[in-house]
Coordinates of C-alpha atoms in Angstrom, one line a residue:
M1 CA 0.0 0.0 0.0
S2 CA 1.0 3.6 -0.4
T3 CA 2.2 5.5 2.6
P4 CA 2.0 8.0 4.1
C5 CA -1.8 8.4 4.1
Y6 CA -4.6 9.8 6.2
V7 CA -8.0 8.1 6.8
F8 CA -10.8 10.3 8.0
D9 CA -13.8 8.6 9.5
F10 CA -17.2 10.2 8.9
D11 CA -19.0 7.9 11.4
E12 CA -16.6 9.0 14.2
F13 CA -17.2 12.7 13.2
E14 CA -20.9 12.3 13.4
K15 CA -20.6 10.4 16.8
R16 CA -18.7 13.3 18.3
A17 CA -21.1 15.9 16.9
L18 CA -24.1 13.9 18.4
A19 CA -22.3 13.6 21.8
I20 CA -21.9 17.4 21.9
K21 CA -25.5 18.0 20.9
E22 CA -26.6 15.7 23.7
E23 CA -24.8 17.7 26.3
L24 CA -25.8 21.1 24.8
P25 CA -29.4 20.5 23.7
G26 CA -31.0 23.3 21.6
M27 CA -27.8 25.1 20.8
P28 CA -26.8 25.5 17.2
L29 CA -23.4 23.7 16.5
T30 CA -20.9 25.2 14.1
Y31 CA -17.9 23.3 12.7
S32 CA -14.8 25.4 12.0
I33 CA -13.5 23.8 8.8
K34 CA -9.9 25.0 9.3
A35 CA -9.6 22.0 11.6
N36 CA -10.1 19.7 8.6
P37 CA -11.9 20.6 5.4
F38 CA -11.9 17.0 4.2
L39 CA -14.5 16.1 6.8
L40 CA -17.0 18.4 4.9
G41 CA -17.7 15.5 2.6
G42 CA -19.5 13.8 5.4
L43 CA -21.0 16.8 7.2
P44 CA -23.6 15.4 9.7
D45 CA -27.0 16.9 10.1
A46 CA -26.2 17.6 13.8
I47 CA -23.9 20.4 12.6
D48 CA -26.0 23.5 11.8
H49 CA -23.3 25.8 10.3
V50 CA -19.7 25.6 9.1
E51 CA -17.3 28.5 9.8
V52 CA -15.0 29.5 7.0
C53 CA -12.2 31.9 7.6
S54 CA -10.8 32.7 4.2
P55 CA -11.8 33.0 0.5
G56 CA -10.2 29.6 -0.1
E57 CA -12.3 27.9 2.5
L58 CA -15.4 29.4 0.9
E59 CA -14.2 28.0 -2.4
I60 CA -14.0 24.5 -0.8
C61 CA -17.6 24.9 0.4
K62 CA -18.7 25.9 -3.1
E63 CA -16.9 22.9 -4.6
L64 CA -18.6 20.5 -2.2
N65 CA -22.0 22.2 -2.6
I66 CA -22.3 23.3 1.0
P67 CA -25.3 25.7 0.8
G68 CA -24.7 29.4 1.8
E69 CA -27.4 29.2 4.5
R70 CA -25.1 26.8 6.4
I71 CA -22.1 29.1 6.3
I72 CA -20.7 31.6 8.8
Y73 CA -18.1 33.7 7.0
S74 CA -15.4 34.7 9.5
G75 CA -11.7 35.7 9.4
V76 CA -9.6 38.8 10.1
V77 CA -8.6 39.7 6.6
K78 CA -11.7 40.5 4.4
E79 CA -11.3 42.6 1.4
E80 CA -14.2 44.2 -0.6
E81 CA -14.2 41.4 -3.2
D82 CA -14.2 38.7 -0.5
V83 CA -17.2 40.3 1.2
H84 CA -19.0 40.7 -2.2
I85 CA -18.4 37.0 -3.2
A86 CA -19.5 35.7 0.2
L87 CA -22.7 37.7 0.2
E88 CA -23.4 36.8 -3.5
Y89 CA -23.1 33.1 -2.5
G90 CA -25.7 33.7 0.2
V91 CA -23.7 33.0 3.4
D92 CA -26.0 33.1 6.3
I93 CA -23.9 35.2 8.7
I94 CA -20.8 37.3 8.3
T95 CA -18.5 38.4 11.1
C96 CA -17.1 41.8 11.7
E97 CA -13.6 41.8 13.1
S98 CA -13.1 45.6 12.8
L99 CA -14.7 48.9 12.0
R100 CA -13.4 48.5 8.5
H101 CA -15.2 45.2 8.1
A102 CA -18.5 46.8 9.1
A103 CA -17.9 49.6 6.6
L104 CA -17.1 47.1 3.8
I105 CA -20.3 45.1 4.5
Q106 CA -22.3 48.3 4.6
Q107 CA -21.1 49.2 1.1
E108 CA -22.8 46.1 -0.3
N109 CA -26.2 47.7 0.0
V110 CA -27.9 44.5 0.9
N111 CA -29.3 43.4 4.3
V112 CA -26.8 41.2 6.0
K113 CA -26.9 39.2 9.2
A114 CA -23.7 40.1 11.1
I115 CA -22.1 39.2 14.3
L116 CA -19.5 41.5 15.9
R117 CA -16.4 39.7 17.2
L118 CA -15.3 40.8 20.7
T119 CA -11.5 40.6 21.1
S120 CA -10.0 38.3 23.8
G121 CA -6.9 40.5 23.8
N122 CA -5.1 39.7 20.5
Q123 CA -5.3 40.7 16.8
F124 CA -8.7 39.0 16.5
G125 CA -12.0 40.9 17.0
M126 CA -12.7 44.4 18.2
S127 CA -12.6 46.3 21.4
Y128 CA -15.8 46.6 23.4
D129 CA -15.7 50.4 22.6
D130 CA -15.7 49.7 18.8
I131 CA -18.6 47.2 19.2
E132 CA -20.6 49.7 21.2
Y133 CA -19.9 52.4 18.6
I134 CA -21.3 50.2 15.8
I135 CA -24.4 49.2 17.7
A136 CA -25.0 52.8 18.9
N137 CA -24.8 54.0 15.3
R138 CA -26.4 51.1 13.6
D139 CA -29.4 53.0 12.3
E140 CA -27.4 56.0 11.0
Y141 CA -24.2 54.4 9.6
F142 CA -24.7 50.7 9.5
S143 CA -28.3 50.3 8.4
N144 CA -27.6 47.4 6.1
L145 CA -26.3 45.3 9.0
D146 CA -28.7 43.2 10.9
I147 CA -26.5 42.9 13.9
I148 CA -27.8 39.7 15.4
G149 CA -25.2 39.3 18.1
L150 CA -21.6 38.8 19.2
H151 CA -18.8 36.3 18.5
F152 CA -16.1 35.3 21.0
Y153 CA -13.3 32.8 20.9
S154 CA -10.1 33.0 22.9
G155 CA -8.1 29.9 22.0
T156 CA -7.9 26.1 22.0
Q157 CA -7.2 23.4 24.6
K158 CA -8.8 25.4 27.4
N159 CA -9.8 24.2 30.9
L160 CA -13.0 25.1 32.7
K161 CA -11.4 28.0 34.6
K162 CA -10.6 29.7 31.3
I163 CA -14.1 29.0 29.9
L164 CA -15.6 30.7 33.0
K165 CA -13.4 33.8 32.4
D166 CA -14.7 33.9 28.8
I167 CA -18.3 33.7 29.9
E168 CA -17.7 36.5 32.4
K169 CA -16.2 38.7 29.7
I170 CA -19.2 38.1 27.4
E171 CA -21.6 38.8 30.2
K172 CA -19.9 42.0 31.0
A173 CA -20.1 43.1 27.3
L174 CA -23.8 42.2 27.0
T175 CA -24.6 44.1 30.2
G176 CA -22.9 47.2 28.9
L177 CA -24.7 47.0 25.5
K178 CA -28.0 46.6 27.2
H179 CA -27.4 49.5 29.5
K180 CA -25.9 51.9 27.0
C181 CA -27.6 50.9 23.7
D182 CA -30.7 49.0 24.8
Y183 CA -29.3 46.2 22.7
E184 CA -30.0 42.5 23.2
P185 CA -28.6 39.9 20.8
S186 CA -30.5 37.1 19.1
F187 CA -27.3 35.0 18.7
I188 CA -24.0 34.6 20.5
E189 CA -21.4 32.4 18.8
Y190 CA -18.9 31.1 21.3
G191 CA -16.0 28.7 20.8
P192 CA -15.2 27.1 24.1
G193 CA -12.0 25.5 22.8
L194 CA -12.4 22.3 24.8
C195 CA -9.3 20.3 25.5
V196 CA -8.5 17.2 23.4
E197 CA -6.5 14.7 25.4
Y198 CA -4.0 13.5 22.8
F199 CA -1.5 11.9 25.1
K200 CA -3.5 10.2 27.9
Q201 CA -4.6 6.6 28.0
N202 CA -8.2 7.3 29.0
N203 CA -8.6 10.1 26.5
D204 CA -12.2 9.5 25.4
E205 CA -13.4 9.4 29.0
L206 CA -11.5 12.5 29.9
E207 CA -12.8 14.5 26.9
M208 CA -16.4 13.6 27.7
E209 CA -15.7 14.8 31.3
H210 CA -14.5 18.1 29.9
L211 CA -17.6 18.4 27.8
K212 CA -19.9 17.6 30.7
E213 CA -18.2 20.1 33.0
A214 CA -18.4 22.9 30.3
A215 CA -22.0 22.0 29.6
V216 CA -23.0 23.0 33.1
V217 CA -21.7 26.5 32.5
L218 CA -22.9 26.8 28.9
N219 CA -26.4 25.5 29.6
K220 CA -26.7 28.0 32.4
F221 CA -25.6 30.9 30.1
A222 CA -27.9 29.7 27.4
K223 CA -30.9 30.1 29.6
K224 CA -30.2 33.8 29.6
H225 CA -28.8 34.4 26.1
P226 CA -29.3 32.7 22.7
L227 CA -26.1 30.7 22.6
G228 CA -24.5 28.9 19.6
I229 CA -21.3 26.7 19.9
E230 CA -18.4 26.7 17.5
M231 CA -15.8 23.9 17.6
G232 CA -13.0 22.6 15.4
R233 CA -10.4 20.6 17.2
F234 CA -12.8 18.9 19.6
L235 CA -15.2 17.9 16.8
A236 CA -12.6 16.6 14.4
A237 CA -9.6 15.2 16.4
T238 CA -10.9 11.7 16.9
S239 CA -11.9 11.3 13.3
G240 CA -8.5 10.8 11.8
S241 CA -5.7 8.3 11.5
F242 CA -2.3 8.6 9.9
F243 CA -0.4 5.6 8.5
T244 CA 3.4 5.8 7.9
K245 CA 5.9 3.1 7.0
V246 CA 9.2 2.3 8.6
V247 CA 11.8 2.9 5.9
D248 CA 15.0 2.5 8.0
T249 CA 16.2 1.5 11.4
K250 CA 19.5 2.3 13.1
S251 CA 21.3 2.3 16.4
S252 CA 23.3 5.4 17.3
M253 CA 24.8 6.4 20.6
D254 CA 22.6 4.1 22.7
T255 CA 19.4 5.3 20.8
E256 CA 17.3 3.0 18.6
Y257 CA 15.9 5.1 15.7
L258 CA 12.9 4.4 13.5
L259 CA 12.9 6.4 10.3
V260 CA 9.4 6.7 8.7
D261 CA 8.2 8.1 5.4
G262 CA 5.9 10.6 7.2
G263 CA 7.0 13.3 9.6
I264 CA 6.2 16.5 11.4
H265 CA 5.0 17.9 8.0
H266 CA 2.1 15.3 8.3
V267 CA 1.4 14.8 12.0
N268 CA 0.8 17.8 14.2
Y269 CA -1.1 17.3 17.4
Y270 CA -0.8 20.5 19.3
G271 CA 2.0 23.1 19.3
Q272 CA 5.5 21.8 19.8
K273 CA 4.7 19.3 22.6
M274 CA 4.5 16.3 20.4
A275 CA 8.1 14.9 20.5
M276 CA 8.1 14.9 24.3
E277 CA 4.8 13.1 24.6
I278 CA 3.5 9.7 23.5
P279 CA 0.5 9.9 21.2
P280 CA -1.8 7.0 20.5
I281 CA 0.2 4.7 18.2
S282 CA -0.6 1.3 16.8
V283 CA 1.8 -1.1 15.2
I284 CA 1.1 -3.2 12.1
N285 CA 3.9 -5.7 11.3
N286 CA 4.4 -6.5 7.6
G287 CA 2.1 -3.5 6.9
Y288 CA 3.7 -2.9 3.5
K289 CA 1.8 -6.0 2.2
Y290 CA -1.6 -4.7 3.2
S291 CA -4.2 -2.6 1.5
V292 CA -5.5 0.4 3.4
E293 CA -8.6 -1.6 4.4
E294 CA -6.3 -4.3 5.8
L295 CA -4.2 -1.8 7.6
I296 CA -7.3 -0.5 9.4
Q297 CA -8.3 -4.1 10.3
N298 CA -4.8 -5.1 11.5
K299 CA -4.0 -2.1 13.8
G300 CA -2.2 -3.6 16.7
S301 CA -1.1 -6.7 14.8
V302 CA 2.4 -7.6 16.0
R303 CA 4.7 -10.5 15.5
A304 CA 4.5 -13.3 18.1
N305 CA 7.1 -13.2 20.8
S306 CA 8.5 -9.8 19.6
K307 CA 10.6 -8.1 22.2
D308 CA 9.9 -4.5 23.3
V309 CA 12.3 -1.8 22.2
D310 CA 12.7 1.9 23.2
Y311 CA 12.5 3.8 20.0
C312 CA 13.0 7.4 18.9
I313 CA 10.7 7.9 15.9
C314 CA 11.9 10.4 13.3
G315 CA 10.5 11.5 10.0
S316 CA 11.7 12.1 6.5
L317 CA 12.6 15.7 6.7
C318 CA 16.2 16.9 6.7
T319 CA 16.0 18.8 10.0
V320 CA 16.7 17.8 13.6
A321 CA 13.2 19.1 14.4
D322 CA 11.6 16.2 12.6
V323 CA 11.1 14.0 15.7
L324 CA 7.6 12.5 16.1
V325 CA 8.2 10.8 19.4
R326 CA 11.4 11.2 21.4
E327 CA 11.1 7.9 23.3
V328 CA 8.4 5.3 23.2
T329 CA 8.4 1.5 23.9
L330 CA 7.1 -0.5 21.0
P331 CA 7.3 -4.1 19.8
E332 CA 10.5 -4.6 17.7
L333 CA 10.0 -3.2 14.3
S334 CA 11.5 -3.7 10.9
V335 CA 11.6 -2.0 7.6
G336 CA 8.2 -2.3 5.9
D337 CA 6.2 -2.3 9.2
V338 CA 3.6 0.4 9.5
L339 CA 2.8 2.8 12.4
C340 CA -0.7 4.3 12.8
F341 CA -1.0 7.6 14.7
D342 CA -4.6 8.1 15.9
R343 CA -6.5 11.3 16.8
C344 CA -5.1 13.0 13.7
G345 CA -8.4 14.4 12.5
A346 CA -7.8 18.0 13.4
Y347 CA -5.1 20.3 11.8
S348 CA -2.5 17.6 10.9
V349 CA -3.6 17.5 7.3
T350 CA -3.5 21.3 6.8
E351 CA -1.5 23.0 9.6
A352 CA 1.9 21.1 9.3
P353 CA 4.6 22.5 6.9
A354 CA 3.5 20.2 4.1
L355 CA 5.7 21.8 1.3
F356 CA 8.9 21.8 3.3
L357 CA 11.7 19.9 1.4
S358 CA 9.2 19.1 -1.4
R359 CA 8.2 15.7 0.0
E360 CA 5.0 14.3 -1.4
L361 CA 1.6 15.3 0.1
P362 CA -0.1 12.1 1.5
T363 CA -3.0 10.2 0.0
I364 CA -6.3 11.0 1.7
Y365 CA -9.1 8.5 2.2
T366 CA -12.5 9.0 3.8
K367 CA -14.4 6.1 5.5
R368 CA -18.0 5.5 6.2
G369 CA -18.9 2.1 7.7
N370 CA -16.6 -0.3 5.9
E371 CA -16.5 1.7 2.7
L372 CA -13.2 3.6 1.9
T373 CA -13.1 6.4 -0.7
K374 CA -9.9 7.9 -2.0
V375 CA -10.5 11.7 -2.2
R376 CA -6.9 12.8 -2.9
D377 CA -4.0 11.0 -4.5
I378 CA -0.4 11.7 -3.6
I379 CA 0.5 15.2 -4.8
K380 CA 4.1 16.0 -5.7
A381 CA 5.1 19.0 -3.7
S382 CA 8.1 19.6 -6.0
K383 CA 5.6 20.5 -8.8
I384 CA 4.0 23.2 -6.5
N385 CA 7.4 24.5 -5.3
V386 CA 8.9 25.0 -8.7
K387 CA 6.0 26.1 -11.0
G388 CA 2.6 25.4 -9.4
L389 CA 0.2 22.6 -10.3

């Protein structure tokens, strides 16, 4: 079989969406497609909107026939043409990240549902004062904007304490807008950034605990304000696996190395922590003989009586940074064996430095039930890096 490759599981994606909806009943659920646009091919009914943050992501939605009424168009850099194309496509809601965004949308001369993004203290969103200015002058200067509410997101991998601080900040803004502008929203889009436990054994159980803890806070808030939930990582992470083949082994200065045909340009769990942690890894001996279907079926298939070895797993890039796992104990492996990294459904496929060193971009499969579909063949990065596709 051809490695490296990703397999994205639509059934797991839907399962996670339904688990979220069960804990947060009645709240619209938005999927931020920057986490993994390939999951759009199996978008479950439990997801009400998708959030796009660039013209390119909007093009993906068009290509996959995602209707405009299911799209929230977000992102910090919106130009006049971007706004026009998005509204022409019929996106349901557009976000304003600045006073300029509000002015650009006003120029379109059509009625637009808009949400104003409140900053969490970085380059995203607006200050409370700018939001108050827009709402206070909505009839005079921003009459085309149907300002339905606010948007707030302060980051990923957050604990309950940080979520409580977010809610407190939103509440404070809403109180001020009610008092000064007599304004009450009909929609609050909030991204809780729930923590995905990549490196712990009981990860599914822990993640459901995080969800249930946050649900207490979010359901309480939703009784007072019309809340919608936006997620990317927490929705997508469990839906992906990455298969990579051992292409070399060596012993050097008391370290046993595995060299694989993937690398940090393909697997990116969260920030720079990965090499020092042990992600969920399965071993498939003689994996080079298997089809992708057989690889999935044989995850964890190891040789009888194989001894355990402490390995450092490194990728195919010519940089000392390409360390997937600094030290992990695995059954003894040989050239041609395959490793499967799980929980790769979010960001790995798009966020890692895929074009570095002009290595090939992996094949991508999607899975529903027992049916696998190849949605992208290997792409030669060298073609992109020298003259484009």
